[in-house]
Coordinates of C-alpha atoms and ligand atoms in Angstrom, one line a residue:
M1 CA 20.4 15.1 26.4
A2 CA 18.5 14.7 29.7
A3 CA 16.9 11.4 30.5
P4 CA 13.1 11.2 30.2
E5 CA 11.2 11.5 33.4
E6 CA 9.0 8.5 32.9
P7 CA 8.9 5.5 30.7
G8 CA 7.1 6.3 27.4
S9 CA 8.2 9.9 27.3
F10 CA 10.9 11.1 25.0
T11 CA 13.2 14.0 24.2
E12 CA 12.3 16.4 21.5
A13 CA 14.9 16.8 18.7
P14 CA 16.6 20.2 18.8
Q15 CA 15.1 22.6 16.3
P16 CA 17.4 24.6 14.0
A17 CA 17.8 28.2 15.2
V18 CA 17.1 29.7 11.8
E19 CA 15.4 28.2 8.8
E20 CA 18.3 29.1 6.4
E21 CA 20.8 27.1 8.4
E22 CA 18.7 23.9 7.9
E23 CA 18.2 24.8 4.2
T24 CA 21.9 24.6 3.5
K25 CA 22.6 21.3 5.2
T26 CA 24.1 18.5 3.1
F27 CA 24.2 14.8 3.8
K28 CA 27.8 15.2 4.7
D29 CA 27.0 17.8 7.2
L30 CA 24.7 15.3 8.9
G31 CA 27.6 12.9 9.3
V32 CA 26.8 10.5 6.5
T33 CA 29.9 8.8 5.1
D34 CA 31.2 9.7 1.7
V35 CA 30.2 6.6 -0.2
L36 CA 26.6 7.0 0.9
C37 CA 26.6 10.7 0.1
E38 CA 27.6 9.7 -3.4
A39 CA 24.8 7.2 -3.5
C40 CA 22.3 9.9 -2.5
D41 CA 23.7 12.1 -5.2
Q42 CA 23.2 9.4 -7.8
L43 CA 19.6 9.0 -6.7
G44 CA 19.2 12.7 -7.3
W45 CA 18.8 13.5 -3.6
T46 CA 20.5 16.8 -3.7
K47 CA 19.8 17.7 -0.1
P48 CA 18.3 16.0 2.9
T49 CA 14.6 16.3 3.6
K50 CA 13.4 17.8 6.9
I51 CA 13.0 14.4 8.7
Q52 CA 16.4 13.3 7.4
V53 CA 18.0 16.5 8.8
E54 CA 16.4 15.8 12.2
A55 CA 16.8 12.1 12.5
I56 CA 20.1 11.2 10.8
P57 CA 22.5 13.0 13.2
L58 CA 20.7 11.6 16.2
A59 CA 20.6 8.1 14.8
L60 CA 24.3 8.3 14.0
Q61 CA 24.9 9.2 17.7
G62 CA 23.3 5.9 18.5
R63 CA 20.0 7.2 19.8
D64 CA 16.7 5.4 19.5
I65 CA 14.3 7.4 17.4
I66 CA 10.5 8.0 17.2
G67 CA 9.8 9.5 13.8
L68 CA 6.5 11.1 13.2
A69 CA 6.5 11.3 9.5
E70 CA 4.5 10.1 6.6
T71 CA 5.2 8.4 3.3
G72 CA 6.7 11.0 1.0
S73 CA 8.6 12.8 3.7
G74 CA 11.9 10.8 3.0
K75 CA 11.5 8.8 6.1
T76 CA 13.0 5.7 4.6
G77 CA 16.2 7.5 3.9
A78 CA 16.1 8.8 7.4
F79 CA 16.5 5.3 8.9
A80 CA 18.3 3.6 6.0
L81 CA 21.2 5.9 5.8
P82 CA 22.2 5.6 9.5
I83 CA 21.8 1.8 9.3
L84 CA 24.0 1.6 6.2
N85 CA 26.5 4.0 7.7
A86 CA 26.8 1.7 10.8
L87 CA 26.9 -1.5 8.6
L88 CA 29.9 -0.1 6.7
E89 CA 31.7 0.3 10.0
T90 CA 31.0 -3.2 11.2
P91 CA 29.8 -5.5 8.3
Q92 CA 27.8 -8.6 9.3
R93 CA 24.8 -10.6 8.2
L94 CA 21.3 -10.0 9.5
F95 CA 22.3 -6.6 10.7
A96 CA 18.9 -4.8 10.6
L97 CA 15.3 -5.8 10.6
V98 CA 12.6 -3.6 9.1
L99 CA 9.0 -4.4 10.0
T100 CA 6.2 -3.0 7.9
P101 CA 2.4 -3.5 7.7
T102 CA 2.4 -4.8 4.2
R103 CA 4.7 -6.6 1.8
E104 CA 4.3 -3.9 -0.7
L105 CA 5.8 -1.3 1.7
A106 CA 8.5 -3.8 2.6
F107 CA 9.3 -4.1 -1.1
Q108 CA 9.6 -0.3 -1.5
I109 CA 11.9 0.0 1.5
S110 CA 14.1 -2.8 0.3
E111 CA 14.4 -1.0 -3.1
Q112 CA 15.6 2.1 -1.3
F113 CA 18.1 0.1 0.8
E114 CA 19.5 -1.5 -2.3
A115 CA 19.7 1.7 -4.3
L116 CA 21.5 3.5 -1.4
G117 CA 23.7 0.5 -0.7
S118 CA 24.4 -0.6 -4.3
S119 CA 28.1 0.3 -4.2
I120 CA 28.6 -1.6 -1.0
G121 CA 26.8 -4.7 -2.1
V122 CA 23.9 -4.6 0.4
Q123 CA 21.5 -7.5 0.3
T124 CA 17.8 -7.3 1.3
A125 CA 15.0 -9.8 1.5
T126 CA 11.2 -9.4 1.9
P127 CA 10.5 -12.9 3.3
G128 CA 6.8 -12.4 4.1
R129 CA 5.7 -13.0 7.6
L130 CA 8.8 -13.1 9.7
I131 CA 7.1 -15.2 12.4
D132 CA 6.7 -18.1 10.0
H133 CA 10.5 -18.0 9.3
L134 CA 11.4 -17.8 13.0
E135 CA 9.1 -20.7 13.8
N136 CA 9.7 -22.9 10.7
T137 CA 13.1 -22.1 9.1
K138 CA 15.8 -24.3 10.7
G139 CA 18.9 -22.4 11.8
F140 CA 17.3 -19.0 11.2
N141 CA 17.6 -16.5 14.1
L142 CA 18.0 -12.9 14.8
R143 CA 20.4 -13.1 17.7
A144 CA 23.1 -10.9 16.0
L145 CA 20.6 -8.1 15.1
K146 CA 21.8 -4.6 15.7
Y147 CA 19.0 -2.4 14.3
L148 CA 15.2 -2.8 14.5
V149 CA 12.9 -0.5 12.5
M150 CA 9.2 -0.5 12.8
D151 CA 7.8 1.5 10.0
E152 CA 4.2 2.7 9.9
A153 CA 3.9 1.3 13.4
D154 CA 0.3 2.6 13.7
R155 CA -0.8 0.5 10.8
I156 CA 1.1 -2.5 12.0
L157 CA -0.8 -2.3 15.2
N158 CA -4.1 -1.5 13.6
M159 CA -3.8 -4.7 11.6
D160 CA -3.7 -6.7 14.8
F161 CA 0.0 -7.6 14.5
E162 CA 0.6 -6.9 18.2
T163 CA 1.1 -10.5 19.2
E164 CA 3.6 -11.0 16.3
V165 CA 5.5 -7.9 17.2
D166 CA 5.7 -9.0 20.9
K167 CA 7.1 -12.4 19.7
I168 CA 9.7 -10.7 17.6
L169 CA 10.8 -8.4 20.4
K170 CA 11.4 -11.4 22.6
V171 CA 13.8 -13.1 20.2
I172 CA 16.0 -10.1 19.2
P173 CA 18.8 -8.7 21.4
R174 CA 17.8 -6.1 23.9
D175 CA 21.1 -4.4 23.1
R176 CA 20.2 -2.9 19.8
K177 CA 19.1 0.4 18.3
T178 CA 15.4 0.9 17.5
F179 CA 13.6 3.3 15.2
L180 CA 9.9 3.6 15.3
F181 CA 8.1 5.5 12.5
S182 CA 4.5 6.3 12.6
A183 CA 2.1 8.8 11.0
T184 CA 0.1 9.0 14.2
M185 CA 1.0 8.6 17.9
T186 CA -1.9 6.3 19.0
K187 CA -2.1 4.7 22.5
K188 CA -1.0 1.4 21.0
V189 CA 2.0 3.0 19.4
Q190 CA 2.9 4.6 22.8
K191 CA 2.7 1.2 24.4
L192 CA 5.0 -0.3 21.8
Q193 CA 7.4 2.6 22.3
R194 CA 7.6 1.9 26.0
A195 CA 8.2 -1.8 25.3
A196 CA 10.7 -1.5 22.5
L197 CA 12.6 1.8 22.7
K198 CA 15.3 3.1 25.1
N199 CA 15.4 6.8 26.0
P200 CA 14.2 7.8 22.5
V201 CA 14.3 11.1 20.9
K202 CA 11.3 12.3 18.9
C203 CA 11.7 13.7 15.4
A204 CA 8.5 15.2 13.9
V205 CA 8.1 17.0 10.6
S206 CA 5.5 19.7 10.7
S207 CA 3.1 19.4 7.8
K208 CA 3.9 23.0 6.8
Y209 CA 7.2 21.8 5.3
Q210 CA 6.1 18.5 4.0
T211 CA 5.7 17.8 0.3
V212 CA 3.8 14.7 1.1
E213 CA 2.4 12.8 -1.8
K214 CA -0.9 11.7 -0.3
L215 CA -1.8 9.9 -3.4
Q216 CA 0.4 7.0 -4.4
Q217 CA -0.1 6.2 -8.0
Y218 CA 1.0 2.9 -9.5
Y219 CA 0.5 0.9 -12.7
I220 CA 0.7 -2.8 -13.5
F221 CA 1.5 -4.0 -16.9
I222 CA -0.3 -7.3 -17.6
P223 CA -1.5 -9.3 -20.6
S224 CA -5.3 -8.6 -20.9
K225 CA -6.3 -12.2 -20.2
F226 CA -4.9 -12.0 -16.7
K227 CA -6.7 -8.8 -15.6
D228 CA -9.3 -10.6 -13.5
T229 CA -6.6 -12.7 -11.7
Y230 CA -4.5 -9.7 -10.9
L231 CA -7.6 -7.8 -9.6
V232 CA -8.4 -10.6 -7.2
Y233 CA -4.7 -10.7 -6.1
I234 CA -4.8 -7.0 -5.3
L235 CA -8.1 -7.2 -3.4
N236 CA -6.6 -9.9 -1.3
E237 CA -3.3 -8.2 -0.9
L238 CA -4.9 -4.9 0.2
A239 CA -7.7 -6.5 2.1
G240 CA -9.3 -4.3 4.7
N241 CA -9.4 -1.2 2.4
S242 CA -12.4 0.3 0.6
F243 CA -12.0 0.1 -3.2
M244 CA -13.5 1.8 -6.2
I245 CA -12.9 -0.1 -9.4
F246 CA -13.5 1.6 -12.7
C247 CA -14.5 -0.3 -15.8
S248 CA -15.1 1.1 -19.3
T249 CA -18.6 -0.4 -20.0
C250 CA -21.8 -1.3 -18.1
N251 CA -21.4 -4.9 -19.2
N252 CA -17.9 -5.2 -17.9
T253 CA -18.9 -3.5 -14.6
Q254 CA -21.7 -6.0 -14.1
R255 CA -19.5 -9.0 -15.1
T256 CA -16.7 -8.0 -12.8
A257 CA -19.1 -7.4 -9.9
L258 CA -20.6 -10.9 -10.5
L259 CA -17.1 -12.4 -10.7
L260 CA -16.0 -10.9 -7.5
R261 CA -19.2 -11.8 -5.7
N262 CA -18.7 -15.4 -6.9
L263 CA -15.4 -15.3 -5.1
G264 CA -17.0 -14.0 -1.9
F265 CA -16.0 -10.4 -2.1
T266 CA -18.6 -7.8 -1.0
A267 CA -18.7 -6.1 -4.4
I268 CA -21.5 -3.9 -5.8
P269 CA -22.0 -2.4 -9.3
L270 CA -22.9 1.1 -10.3
H271 CA -23.6 1.8 -13.9
G272 CA -25.8 3.5 -16.4
Q273 CA -28.0 0.5 -17.2
M274 CA -29.2 0.5 -13.6
S275 CA -32.2 2.6 -12.6
Q276 CA -31.5 5.6 -10.5
S277 CA -33.0 3.9 -7.5
K278 CA -30.7 0.9 -7.9
R279 CA -27.7 3.1 -8.3
L280 CA -28.5 5.0 -5.2
G281 CA -29.1 1.7 -3.4
S282 CA -25.6 0.5 -4.4
L283 CA -24.1 3.7 -3.3
N284 CA -25.8 3.7 0.0
K285 CA -24.6 0.2 0.7
F286 CA -21.1 1.2 -0.1
K287 CA -21.4 4.4 2.0
A288 CA -22.7 2.4 4.9
K289 CA -19.6 0.2 4.5
T290 CA -21.7 -3.0 4.2
R291 CA -20.0 -3.4 0.8
S292 CA -16.3 -2.6 0.5
I293 CA -15.9 -2.7 -3.3
L294 CA -17.7 -0.4 -5.7
L295 CA -17.5 -1.1 -9.4
A296 CA -18.4 1.7 -11.6
T297 CA -18.3 3.3 -15.1
D298 CA -17.1 6.9 -15.5
V299 CA -20.6 8.0 -16.4
A300 CA -22.3 6.5 -13.4
S301 CA -19.8 7.9 -11.0
R302 CA -20.2 11.5 -12.2
G303 CA -22.4 13.8 -10.2
L304 CA -22.8 11.3 -7.3
D305 CA -21.4 12.0 -3.9
I306 CA -19.1 9.0 -3.6
P307 CA -17.3 8.9 -0.2
H308 CA -13.6 8.6 0.3
V309 CA -12.1 5.4 -0.9
D310 CA -8.7 4.0 0.1
V311 CA -7.8 2.5 -3.3
V312 CA -8.9 3.3 -6.8
V313 CA -8.3 0.6 -9.4
N314 CA -8.4 1.5 -13.1
F315 CA -9.4 -2.0 -14.2
D316 CA -10.0 -0.6 -17.7
I317 CA -7.8 2.3 -18.5
P318 CA -9.7 5.5 -19.2
T319 CA -9.9 6.5 -22.8
H320 CA -9.9 10.2 -21.9
S321 CA -6.8 11.1 -19.9
K322 CA -8.8 13.7 -17.9
D323 CA -11.0 10.9 -16.6
Y324 CA -7.9 9.5 -15.0
I325 CA -7.6 12.5 -12.8
H326 CA -11.3 12.5 -12.0
R327 CA -11.1 8.8 -11.0
V328 CA -8.0 8.9 -8.8
G329 CA -9.4 12.0 -7.2
R330 CA -11.8 9.6 -5.4
T331 CA -9.0 8.8 -3.0
A332 CA -6.4 10.7 -1.0
R333 CA -9.0 13.4 -0.2
A334 CA -9.1 15.8 2.7
G335 CA -5.5 15.1 3.8
R336 CA -6.0 11.4 3.9
S337 CA -3.7 9.1 1.9
G338 CA -4.8 6.8 -0.9
K339 CA -3.6 4.6 -3.7
S340 CA -4.4 4.2 -7.3
I341 CA -3.5 1.2 -9.4
T342 CA -3.9 1.4 -13.2
F343 CA -4.0 -1.8 -15.2
V344 CA -2.1 -1.4 -18.5
T345 CA -2.4 -4.2 -21.1
Q346 CA -0.7 -4.6 -24.4
Y347 CA -3.5 -2.5 -26.0
D348 CA -3.3 0.4 -23.5
V349 CA 0.3 1.5 -23.8
E350 CA -0.4 4.7 -25.8
L351 CA -3.3 5.7 -23.6
F352 CA -1.1 5.2 -20.5
Q353 CA 1.7 7.3 -21.9
R354 CA -0.9 10.1 -22.5
I355 CA -1.9 9.9 -18.9
E356 CA 1.7 10.1 -17.7
H357 CA 2.2 13.1 -20.0
L358 CA -0.9 14.8 -18.6
I359 CA 0.1 14.3 -15.0
G360 CA 3.7 15.1 -15.7
K361 CA 5.3 12.1 -14.2
K362 CA 6.3 8.5 -14.6
L363 CA 4.4 6.1 -12.4
P364 CA 6.0 3.3 -10.5
V365 CA 5.0 -0.3 -10.9
F366 CA 2.8 -1.8 -8.2
P367 CA 4.8 -4.7 -6.8
T368 CA 3.2 -8.1 -7.2
Q369 CA 4.3 -11.7 -6.5
D370 CA 3.6 -13.3 -9.9
D371 CA 3.8 -16.9 -8.6
E372 CA 1.1 -16.0 -5.9
V373 CA -1.1 -14.4 -8.6
M374 CA -0.9 -17.5 -10.8
M375 CA -2.0 -19.7 -7.9
L376 CA -5.4 -17.9 -8.1
T377 CA -6.0 -18.8 -11.7
E378 CA -8.0 -21.9 -11.3
R379 CA -10.6 -20.3 -8.9
V380 CA -10.8 -17.2 -10.9
T381 CA -11.4 -19.1 -14.1
E382 CA -14.3 -21.0 -12.4
A383 CA -15.8 -17.8 -11.1
Q384 CA -15.5 -16.2 -14.6
R385 CA -17.5 -19.1 -16.0
F386 CA -20.3 -18.6 -13.4
A387 CA -20.3 -14.9 -14.0
R388 CA -20.8 -15.4 -17.7
M389 CA -23.7 -17.9 -17.0
E390 CA -25.3 -15.4 -14.7
L391 CA -25.0 -12.6 -17.2
R392 CA -26.5 -14.7 -19.9
E393 CA -29.4 -15.9 -17.7
H394 CA -30.1 -12.4 -16.6
G395 CA -30.1 -11.1 -20.2
E396 CA -32.6 -13.7 -21.3
K397 CA -34.8 -13.0 -18.3
K398 CA -34.8 -9.4 -19.1
K399 CA -35.6 -9.9 -22.7
R400 CA -38.6 -12.1 -21.8
A401 CA -40.1 -9.8 -19.2
R402 CA -39.1 -6.6 -21.0
E403 CA -38.6 -5.1 -17.6
D404 CA -37.1 -1.9 -16.7
A405 CA -33.4 -2.4 -17.4
G406 CA -32.4 -1.4 -13.9
D407 CA -34.9 -3.4 -11.8
N408 CA -33.1 -6.7 -12.0
D409 CA -29.7 -5.4 -12.6
D410 CA -28.3 -6.4 -9.4
T411 CA -25.5 -8.9 -8.7
E412 CA -27.0 -9.4 -5.3
G413 CA -29.8 -11.4 -6.7
A414 CA -27.5 -13.9 -8.3
M415 CA -26.6 -15.9 -5.2
G416 CA -27.7 -19.3 -6.5
V417 CA -24.9 -19.7 -9.0
R418 CA -22.4 -18.0 -6.8
N419 CA -22.8 -20.5 -4.0
K420 CA -21.8 -23.3 -6.2
V421 CA -18.2 -22.0 -6.3
A422 CA -16.3 -24.1 -3.8
G423 CA -14.9 -22.5 -0.7
G424 CA -16.9 -19.3 -0.7
K425 CA -14.8 -16.3 0.3
M426 CA -11.3 -16.1 -0.9
K427 CA -8.9 -16.4 2.0
K428 CA -7.9 -13.0 3.2
R429 CA -4.3 -12.8 4.2
K430 CA -2.8 -10.3 6.5
G431 CA -0.5 -7.7 5.0
R432 CA 3.0 -9.0 4.8
Ligands
AMP501 P1 9.6 7.9 1.7 O1 8.9 9.0 2.5 O2 10.7 7.3 2.4 O3 8.6 6.9 1.2 O4 10.2 8.6 0.4 C1 9.5 9.2 -0.6 C2 10.3 9.5 -1.9 O5 11.2 10.6 -1.7 C3 11.1 8.3 -2.4 O6 10.8 8.2 -3.8 C4 12.5 8.7 -2.2 O7 13.4 8.2 -3.2 C5 12.5 10.2 -2.2 N1 13.5 10.9 -1.3 C6 13.9 10.5 -0.1 N2 14.8 11.4 0.3 C7 15.0 12.3 -0.6 C8 15.9 13.5 -0.7 N3 16.7 13.8 0.3 N4 15.8 14.2 -1.8 C9 14.9 13.9 -2.8 N5 14.1 12.8 -2.8 C10 14.2 12.0 -1.7

């Protein structure tokens, strides 16, 4: 392969001459060792995906790779298999480092590494922010590292992790293999490519062949009394996204909005007990992005032009399975990606099974760190208490004045109580 003419350029991966030739490729044809071919087989990966066909042989030849591929394309296998293949040849500790924008993604990737490497006893860890470990964990270093993967590099850089990535690049060996995966090739990604990759080859999957699941659907099984705490955890964990949270009643929509506002989140309700003008007001604030969290009932959300949201949370499970599809359809629109997370309590199991039956698949669990969730309990309990007080005060005021139900029905007016909650806004952590 010819060397690139200038730094930052790359070689294109060779395309198969005929489509059928690619269709019949097996993992073994790509050069994957037998024990890993068996692992793929056990996972039900009957044949490699397009990005795997392109990237694996080049990675096995020792090339640095730029992979333009999205979640759902099989990109994790495209970098995990060559790494495991090489690890089998020269086993050692701290062999490969995978950087991801969020802990949740790190967790998914570690699961795939472990599934593929189960028969060879591969160990993975998702330690959170690596910089903290490099700076604070005595005796920890990455000087023996052989492989670096930067997954969803565009998101890593968009989340302002540039300095951290630079620091990591400085403490790992220059003599290593590097794989950079990104959905988009932004200027920042190109800059990173120049700094971190040597003579890379580009592998891109054309969307024509992709079976990309733009919508990632998850569920969380939790006792009903912890729903609020898990909601706050998720909002912190996925900070920076726009959310639509569905509740089953007007009352719960209002209560949850008050609770979140008491914790400093920019949440706004939208439900049938609000006047039309209030509802539109809420919607406009959400559309204008001055509020990032919209809480709604199914009824209120119908017939309104709600913009794209990044994450749909089914805080209360829908009683009609079809509403599930309607709700999650608020995200992953027009080719964009999105997530939905459905809360399933001890009372919701049957409804949830009906939903899975309707959509024809089993949903994965959304990964959470339960000890981190529990650390939020105290502040959430306090905010719940204030929210209840506000709801009660508001109800009495309404009764006295016999006002139009909608006119005061706005959490934004309830600042007095909210400010009493110590600390204001919940600390937002960067994705880990
Ligand atoms: P990823 O794009 O890496 O997030 O992978 C998306 C999903 O595709 C994961 O659930 C993988 O287990 C699955 N997958 C990866 N490679 C293959 C394959 N060759 N055949 C079938 N499924 C695969």
